[in-house]
Amino acid sequence: DAGVIQSPRHEVTEMGQEVTLRCKPISGHDYLFWYRQTMMRGLELLIYFNNNVPIDDSGMPEDRFSAKMPNASFSTLKIQPSEPRDSAVYFCASRGLAGGMETQYFGPGTRLLVL
Amino acid sequence: SQQGEEDPQALSIQEGENATMNCSYKTSINNLQWYRQNSGRGLVHLILIRSNEREKHSGRLRVTLDTSKKSSSLLITASRAADTASYFCATDEGGAQKLVFGQGTRLTINP
């Protein structure tokens, strides 16, 4: 298995631009999580899905952030418009029976820099 | 937001020595996990300990859990340069489906 796949790995954009981060979870996993990691705030859960349905988006910082999961093998996290304070590493993780229900498998992350 | 606290924030030891990291949490849990993050990479699951367990071993890793003190420790024995990474504890105190991560301990193993 290729593990959780994220793209792009690095993104540099200018303030005000739209940013779309992509994630492909491990096949067969029914939970998908989006996290953000910064030096100041550590690792924060933004939103998670179960069977493609958003369950808890209480960690989404504001309306500029949105996430979708149109099918079991793909999810996006969109920031529109982006701001410098959005600069962070964004991780996607998935979880399912195959890996043990409590264990999350993380992707390599997308390093976002907003200028 | 972060609920757990890890201690120390950074630890530097010589190769071959043992490394101990501690984690505290605030509310009741069903399980506690430890993850490792190498620089520039995602987190990797190391070990899970359930609330009814006091100690668990996996290779050179030993985890303890004290639910009365709401704390856990991770011991890495006979450390190697490849153990250099950040180590995070995570609990399900955010709810059964959510993990709450600590701030992490940055471990450096000097050759």
mmCIF file of C-alpha atoms in Angstrom:
data_model
loop_
_atom_site.group_PDB
_atom_site.id
_atom_site.type_symbol
_atom_site.label_atom_id
_atom_site.label_comp_id
_atom_site.label_asym_id
_atom_site.label_seq_id
_atom_site.Cartn_x
_atom_site.Cartn_y
_atom_site.Cartn_z
ATOM 1 C CA ASP A 1 0.000 0.000 0.000
ATOM 2 C CA ALA A 2 1.311 3.464 -0.890
ATOM 3 C CA GLY A 3 0.032 4.986 2.317
ATOM 4 C CA VAL A 4 -1.733 8.325 2.520
ATOM 5 C CA ILE A 5 -0.850 10.491 -0.464
ATOM 6 C CA GLN A 6 -0.878 14.276 -0.358
ATOM 7 C CA SER A 7 -0.285 16.821 -3.058
ATOM 8 C CA PRO A 8 1.345 19.167 -3.580
ATOM 9 C CA ARG A 9 4.205 18.598 -1.137
ATOM 10 C CA HIS A 10 5.127 22.265 -1.205
ATOM 11 C CA GLU A 11 3.065 25.293 -2.138
ATOM 12 C CA VAL A 12 4.129 28.925 -2.255
ATOM 13 C CA THR A 13 1.442 31.436 -3.045
ATOM 14 C CA GLU A 14 0.639 35.088 -2.609
ATOM 15 C CA MET A 15 -1.856 36.487 -0.169
ATOM 16 C CA GLY A 16 -5.353 36.481 -1.584
ATOM 17 C CA GLN A 17 -4.858 33.493 -3.842
ATOM 18 C CA GLU A 18 -6.874 30.311 -3.611
ATOM 19 C CA VAL A 19 -5.035 27.227 -2.370
ATOM 20 C CA THR A 20 -6.237 23.650 -2.789
ATOM 21 C CA LEU A 21 -4.619 20.782 -0.943
ATOM 22 C CA ARG A 22 -5.347 17.201 -1.938
ATOM 23 C CA CYS A 23 -5.390 13.894 -0.115
ATOM 24 C CA LYS A 24 -5.846 10.269 -1.058
ATOM 25 C CA PRO A 25 -6.444 8.095 2.011
ATOM 26 C CA ILE A 26 -5.444 4.478 2.416
ATOM 27 C CA SER A 27 -7.838 2.235 0.564
ATOM 28 C CA GLY A 28 -10.480 0.788 2.847
ATOM 29 C CA HIS A 29 -10.097 3.429 5.548
ATOM 30 C CA ASP A 30 -13.387 5.093 6.447
ATOM 31 C CA TYR A 31 -12.111 8.020 8.506
ATOM 32 C CA LEU A 32 -10.152 10.954 7.105
ATOM 33 C CA PHE A 33 -8.632 13.775 9.147
ATOM 34 C CA TRP A 34 -7.115 17.127 8.200
ATOM 35 C CA TYR A 35 -4.554 18.658 10.586
ATOM 36 C CA ARG A 36 -2.493 21.814 10.602
ATOM 37 C CA GLN A 37 0.915 22.014 12.297
ATOM 38 C CA THR A 38 2.679 25.217 13.307
ATOM 39 C CA MET A 39 5.441 25.967 15.760
ATOM 40 C CA MET A 40 3.152 28.193 17.809
ATOM 41 C CA ARG A 41 0.042 26.018 17.999
ATOM 42 C CA GLY A 42 1.375 22.528 17.427
ATOM 43 C CA LEU A 43 -0.805 19.960 15.710
ATOM 44 C CA GLU A 44 -4.447 20.991 15.388
ATOM 45 C CA LEU A 45 -7.337 18.951 14.053
ATOM 46 C CA LEU A 46 -9.244 20.982 11.483
ATOM 47 C CA ILE A 47 -11.968 18.599 10.341
ATOM 48 C CA TYR A 48 -12.676 14.906 9.996
ATOM 49 C CA PHE A 49 -14.900 12.767 7.788
ATOM 50 C CA ASN A 50 -16.515 9.383 8.275
ATOM 51 C CA ASN A 51 -17.654 7.549 5.149
ATOM 52 C CA ASN A 52 -17.163 10.785 3.158
ATOM 53 C CA VAL A 53 -19.442 12.787 5.470
ATOM 54 C CA PRO A 54 -17.994 15.704 7.498
ATOM 55 C CA ILE A 55 -18.493 14.895 11.164
ATOM 56 C CA ASP A 56 -16.712 17.631 13.067
ATOM 57 C CA ASP A 57 -15.419 20.850 11.540
ATOM 58 C CA SER A 58 -15.095 22.746 14.808
ATOM 59 C CA GLY A 59 -11.364 23.127 14.245
ATOM 60 C CA MET A 60 -11.712 24.940 10.947
ATOM 61 C CA PRO A 61 -10.350 28.401 11.728
ATOM 62 C CA GLU A 62 -12.779 30.463 9.682
ATOM 63 C CA ASP A 63 -14.975 30.589 6.637
ATOM 64 C CA ARG A 64 -11.989 30.940 4.372
ATOM 65 C CA PHE A 65 -11.343 27.250 4.956
ATOM 66 C CA SER A 66 -13.472 24.527 3.410
ATOM 67 C CA ALA A 67 -13.049 20.780 2.991
ATOM 68 C CA LYS A 68 -14.770 18.214 0.823
ATOM 69 C CA MET A 69 -14.686 14.486 0.344
ATOM 70 C CA PRO A 70 -16.531 13.667 -2.876
ATOM 71 C CA ASN A 71 -15.646 9.966 -2.660
ATOM 72 C CA ALA A 72 -13.830 7.464 -0.485
ATOM 73 C CA SER A 73 -10.499 7.974 -2.226
ATOM 74 C CA PHE A 74 -10.190 11.739 -2.414
ATOM 75 C CA SER A 75 -10.463 14.821 -0.221
ATOM 76 C CA THR A 76 -9.575 18.472 -0.641
ATOM 77 C CA LEU A 77 -8.874 21.302 1.757
ATOM 78 C CA LYS A 78 -9.335 24.721 0.224
ATOM 79 C CA ILE A 79 -8.283 28.115 1.523
ATOM 80 C CA GLN A 80 -9.822 31.109 -0.212
ATOM 81 C CA PRO A 81 -8.503 33.751 0.079
ATOM 82 C CA SER A 82 -5.211 32.705 1.637
ATOM 83 C CA GLU A 83 -3.406 34.854 4.222
ATOM 84 C CA PRO A 84 0.185 34.789 5.530
ATOM 85 C CA ARG A 85 -1.012 33.383 8.873
ATOM 86 C CA ASP A 86 -2.205 30.273 7.030
ATOM 87 C CA SER A 87 1.414 29.306 6.444
ATOM 88 C CA ALA A 88 1.845 25.892 8.037
ATOM 89 C CA VAL A 89 2.232 22.218 7.285
ATOM 90 C CA TYR A 90 -1.093 20.576 6.531
ATOM 91 C CA PHE A 91 -1.443 16.862 7.148
ATOM 92 C CA CYS A 92 -4.054 14.409 6.049
ATOM 93 C CA ALA A 93 -4.514 11.177 7.992
ATOM 94 C CA SER A 94 -6.789 8.188 7.592
ATOM 95 C CA ARG A 95 -7.960 5.407 9.825
ATOM 96 C CA GLY A 96 -9.905 2.219 9.485
ATOM 97 C CA LEU A 97 -10.403 -1.332 10.584
ATOM 98 C CA ALA A 98 -7.515 -2.574 8.481
ATOM 99 C CA GLY A 99 -4.981 -0.634 10.504
ATOM 100 C CA GLY A 100 -6.564 -0.931 13.886
ATOM 101 C CA MET A 101 -9.397 1.413 14.633
ATOM 102 C CA GLU A 102 -7.527 3.831 16.867
ATOM 103 C CA THR A 103 -4.344 4.267 14.844
ATOM 104 C CA GLN A 104 -4.111 7.126 12.386
ATOM 105 C CA TYR A 105 -1.879 6.952 9.323
ATOM 106 C CA PHE A 106 -0.452 10.291 8.274
ATOM 107 C CA GLY A 107 0.515 11.540 4.869
ATOM 108 C CA PRO A 108 3.814 13.369 4.285
ATOM 109 C CA GLY A 109 2.133 16.764 4.560
ATOM 110 C CA THR A 110 1.871 19.862 2.390
ATOM 111 C CA ARG A 111 4.145 22.726 3.398
ATOM 112 C CA LEU A 112 2.260 25.929 2.601
ATOM 113 C CA LEU A 113 3.858 29.347 2.504
ATOM 114 C CA VAL A 114 1.642 32.357 1.891
ATOM 115 C CA LEU A 115 3.577 35.503 1.059
ATOM 116 C CA SER B 1 -6.300 23.101 20.604
ATOM 117 C CA GLN B 2 -3.564 21.236 22.404
ATOM 118 C CA GLN B 3 -4.589 19.511 25.619
ATOM 119 C CA GLY B 4 -1.577 17.429 26.473
ATOM 120 C CA GLU B 5 1.677 18.648 27.826
ATOM 121 C CA GLU B 6 4.960 16.962 27.139
ATOM 122 C CA ASP B 7 8.095 17.145 29.129
ATOM 123 C CA PRO B 8 10.810 17.904 28.313
ATOM 124 C CA GLN B 9 10.279 20.022 25.209
ATOM 125 C CA ALA B 10 13.733 19.027 24.013
ATOM 126 C CA LEU B 11 16.134 16.281 24.995
ATOM 127 C CA SER B 12 19.665 15.646 23.802
ATOM 128 C CA ILE B 13 21.541 12.476 24.774
ATOM 129 C CA GLN B 14 24.418 10.316 23.629
ATOM 130 C CA GLU B 15 23.882 7.287 21.468
ATOM 131 C CA GLY B 16 23.363 4.200 23.569
ATOM 132 C CA GLU B 17 21.753 6.053 26.458
ATOM 133 C CA ASN B 18 18.097 5.730 27.392
ATOM 134 C CA ALA B 19 15.624 8.506 26.617
ATOM 135 C CA THR B 20 12.526 9.186 28.694
ATOM 136 C CA MET B 21 9.714 11.487 27.674
ATOM 137 C CA ASN B 22 6.619 12.323 29.676
ATOM 138 C CA CYS B 23 3.101 13.298 28.749
ATOM 139 C CA SER B 24 0.249 14.610 30.843
ATOM 140 C CA TYR B 25 -3.398 14.976 29.888
ATOM 141 C CA LYS B 26 -6.466 16.518 31.444
ATOM 142 C CA THR B 27 -9.547 14.320 31.212
ATOM 143 C CA SER B 28 -10.427 10.630 31.238
ATOM 144 C CA ILE B 29 -9.259 8.552 28.292
ATOM 145 C CA ASN B 30 -9.775 5.139 26.756
ATOM 146 C CA ASN B 31 -6.300 4.947 25.289
ATOM 147 C CA LEU B 32 -3.102 6.891 24.771
ATOM 148 C CA GLN B 33 -0.812 6.653 21.766
ATOM 149 C CA TRP B 34 2.720 7.724 20.967
ATOM 150 C CA TYR B 35 3.771 8.924 17.528
ATOM 151 C CA ARG B 36 7.139 9.830 16.045
ATOM 152 C CA GLN B 37 7.767 12.574 13.497
ATOM 153 C CA ASN B 38 11.003 12.773 11.602
ATOM 154 C CA SER B 39 11.963 16.174 10.274
ATOM 155 C CA GLY B 40 9.848 17.106 7.269
ATOM 156 C CA ARG B 41 7.713 13.990 7.482
ATOM 157 C CA GLY B 42 4.298 12.923 8.713
ATOM 158 C CA LEU B 43 3.643 11.302 12.062
ATOM 159 C CA VAL B 44 4.152 7.570 12.453
ATOM 160 C CA HIS B 45 2.322 5.515 15.059
ATOM 161 C CA LEU B 46 4.601 3.793 17.577
ATOM 162 C CA ILE B 47 2.499 2.225 20.295
ATOM 163 C CA LEU B 48 -0.935 2.349 21.931
ATOM 164 C CA ILE B 49 -1.729 1.694 25.570
ATOM 165 C CA ARG B 50 -5.249 1.285 26.875
ATOM 166 C CA SER B 51 -6.583 2.835 30.058
ATOM 167 C CA ASN B 52 -6.694 -0.544 31.812
ATOM 168 C CA GLU B 53 -3.030 -1.229 31.044
ATOM 169 C CA ARG B 54 -0.127 0.060 33.104
ATOM 170 C CA GLU B 55 2.829 -0.862 30.939
ATOM 171 C CA LYS B 56 3.469 -1.974 27.394
ATOM 172 C CA HIS B 57 6.572 -2.934 25.458
ATOM 173 C CA SER B 58 7.435 -2.892 21.778
ATOM 174 C CA GLY B 59 11.034 -3.596 20.858
ATOM 175 C CA ARG B 60 13.155 -0.883 22.485
ATOM 176 C CA LEU B 61 10.063 1.080 23.478
ATOM 177 C CA ARG B 62 8.440 0.936 26.885
ATOM 178 C CA VAL B 63 5.308 2.909 27.667
ATOM 179 C CA THR B 64 3.716 3.373 31.052
ATOM 180 C CA LEU B 65 0.363 4.860 31.915
ATOM 181 C CA ASP B 66 -0.789 6.200 35.272
ATOM 182 C CA THR B 67 -4.449 7.132 34.978
ATOM 183 C CA SER B 68 -4.581 8.409 38.568
ATOM 184 C CA LYS B 69 -1.958 11.013 37.694
ATOM 185 C CA LYS B 70 -3.172 11.406 34.111
ATOM 186 C CA SER B 71 0.327 10.865 32.808
ATOM 187 C CA SER B 72 2.321 8.577 30.561
ATOM 188 C CA SER B 73 5.977 8.056 29.826
ATOM 189 C CA LEU B 74 7.826 6.745 26.794
ATOM 190 C CA LEU B 75 11.205 5.129 27.337
ATOM 191 C CA ILE B 76 13.511 4.396 24.419
ATOM 192 C CA THR B 77 16.343 2.116 25.465
ATOM 193 C CA ALA B 78 19.766 1.910 23.849
ATOM 194 C CA SER B 79 19.109 4.949 21.693
ATOM 195 C CA ARG B 80 20.386 5.203 18.137
ATOM 196 C CA ALA B 81 21.051 8.159 15.865
ATOM 197 C CA ALA B 82 17.996 7.101 13.836
ATOM 198 C CA ASP B 83 15.798 7.761 16.889
ATOM 199 C CA THR B 84 16.370 11.494 16.413
ATOM 200 C CA ALA B 85 12.871 12.871 15.887
ATOM 201 C CA SER B 86 9.981 14.572 17.638
ATOM 202 C CA TYR B 87 7.749 12.367 19.768
ATOM 203 C CA PHE B 88 4.104 13.128 20.423
ATOM 204 C CA CYS B 89 1.560 11.625 22.749
ATOM 205 C CA ALA B 90 -2.062 11.587 21.674
ATOM 206 C CA THR B 91 -5.191 10.760 23.600
ATOM 207 C CA ASP B 92 -8.806 10.210 22.714
ATOM 208 C CA GLU B 93 -9.919 12.735 25.327
ATOM 209 C CA GLY B 94 -11.379 14.777 22.495
ATOM 210 C CA GLY B 95 -13.931 12.070 21.848
ATOM 211 C CA ALA B 96 -13.741 8.518 20.573
ATOM 212 C CA GLN B 97 -12.958 9.512 17.007
ATOM 213 C CA LYS B 98 -10.600 12.413 17.641
ATOM 214 C CA LEU B 99 -7.035 12.476 18.844
ATOM 215 C CA VAL B 100 -5.641 15.308 20.925
ATOM 216 C CA PHE B 101 -1.880 15.692 20.492
ATOM 217 C CA GLY B 102 0.665 17.056 22.910
ATOM 218 C CA GLN B 103 3.218 19.662 21.920
ATOM 219 C CA GLY B 104 5.891 17.032 21.455
ATOM 220 C CA THR B 105 9.407 16.340 22.677
ATOM 221 C CA ARG B 106 12.268 16.953 20.285
ATOM 222 C CA LEU B 107 14.813 14.195 20.820
ATOM 223 C CA THR B 108 18.363 14.450 19.513
ATOM 224 C CA ILE B 109 20.706 11.483 19.673
ATOM 225 C CA ASN B 110 24.350 12.485 19.431
ATOM 226 C CA PRO B 111 26.714 9.931 17.879
#
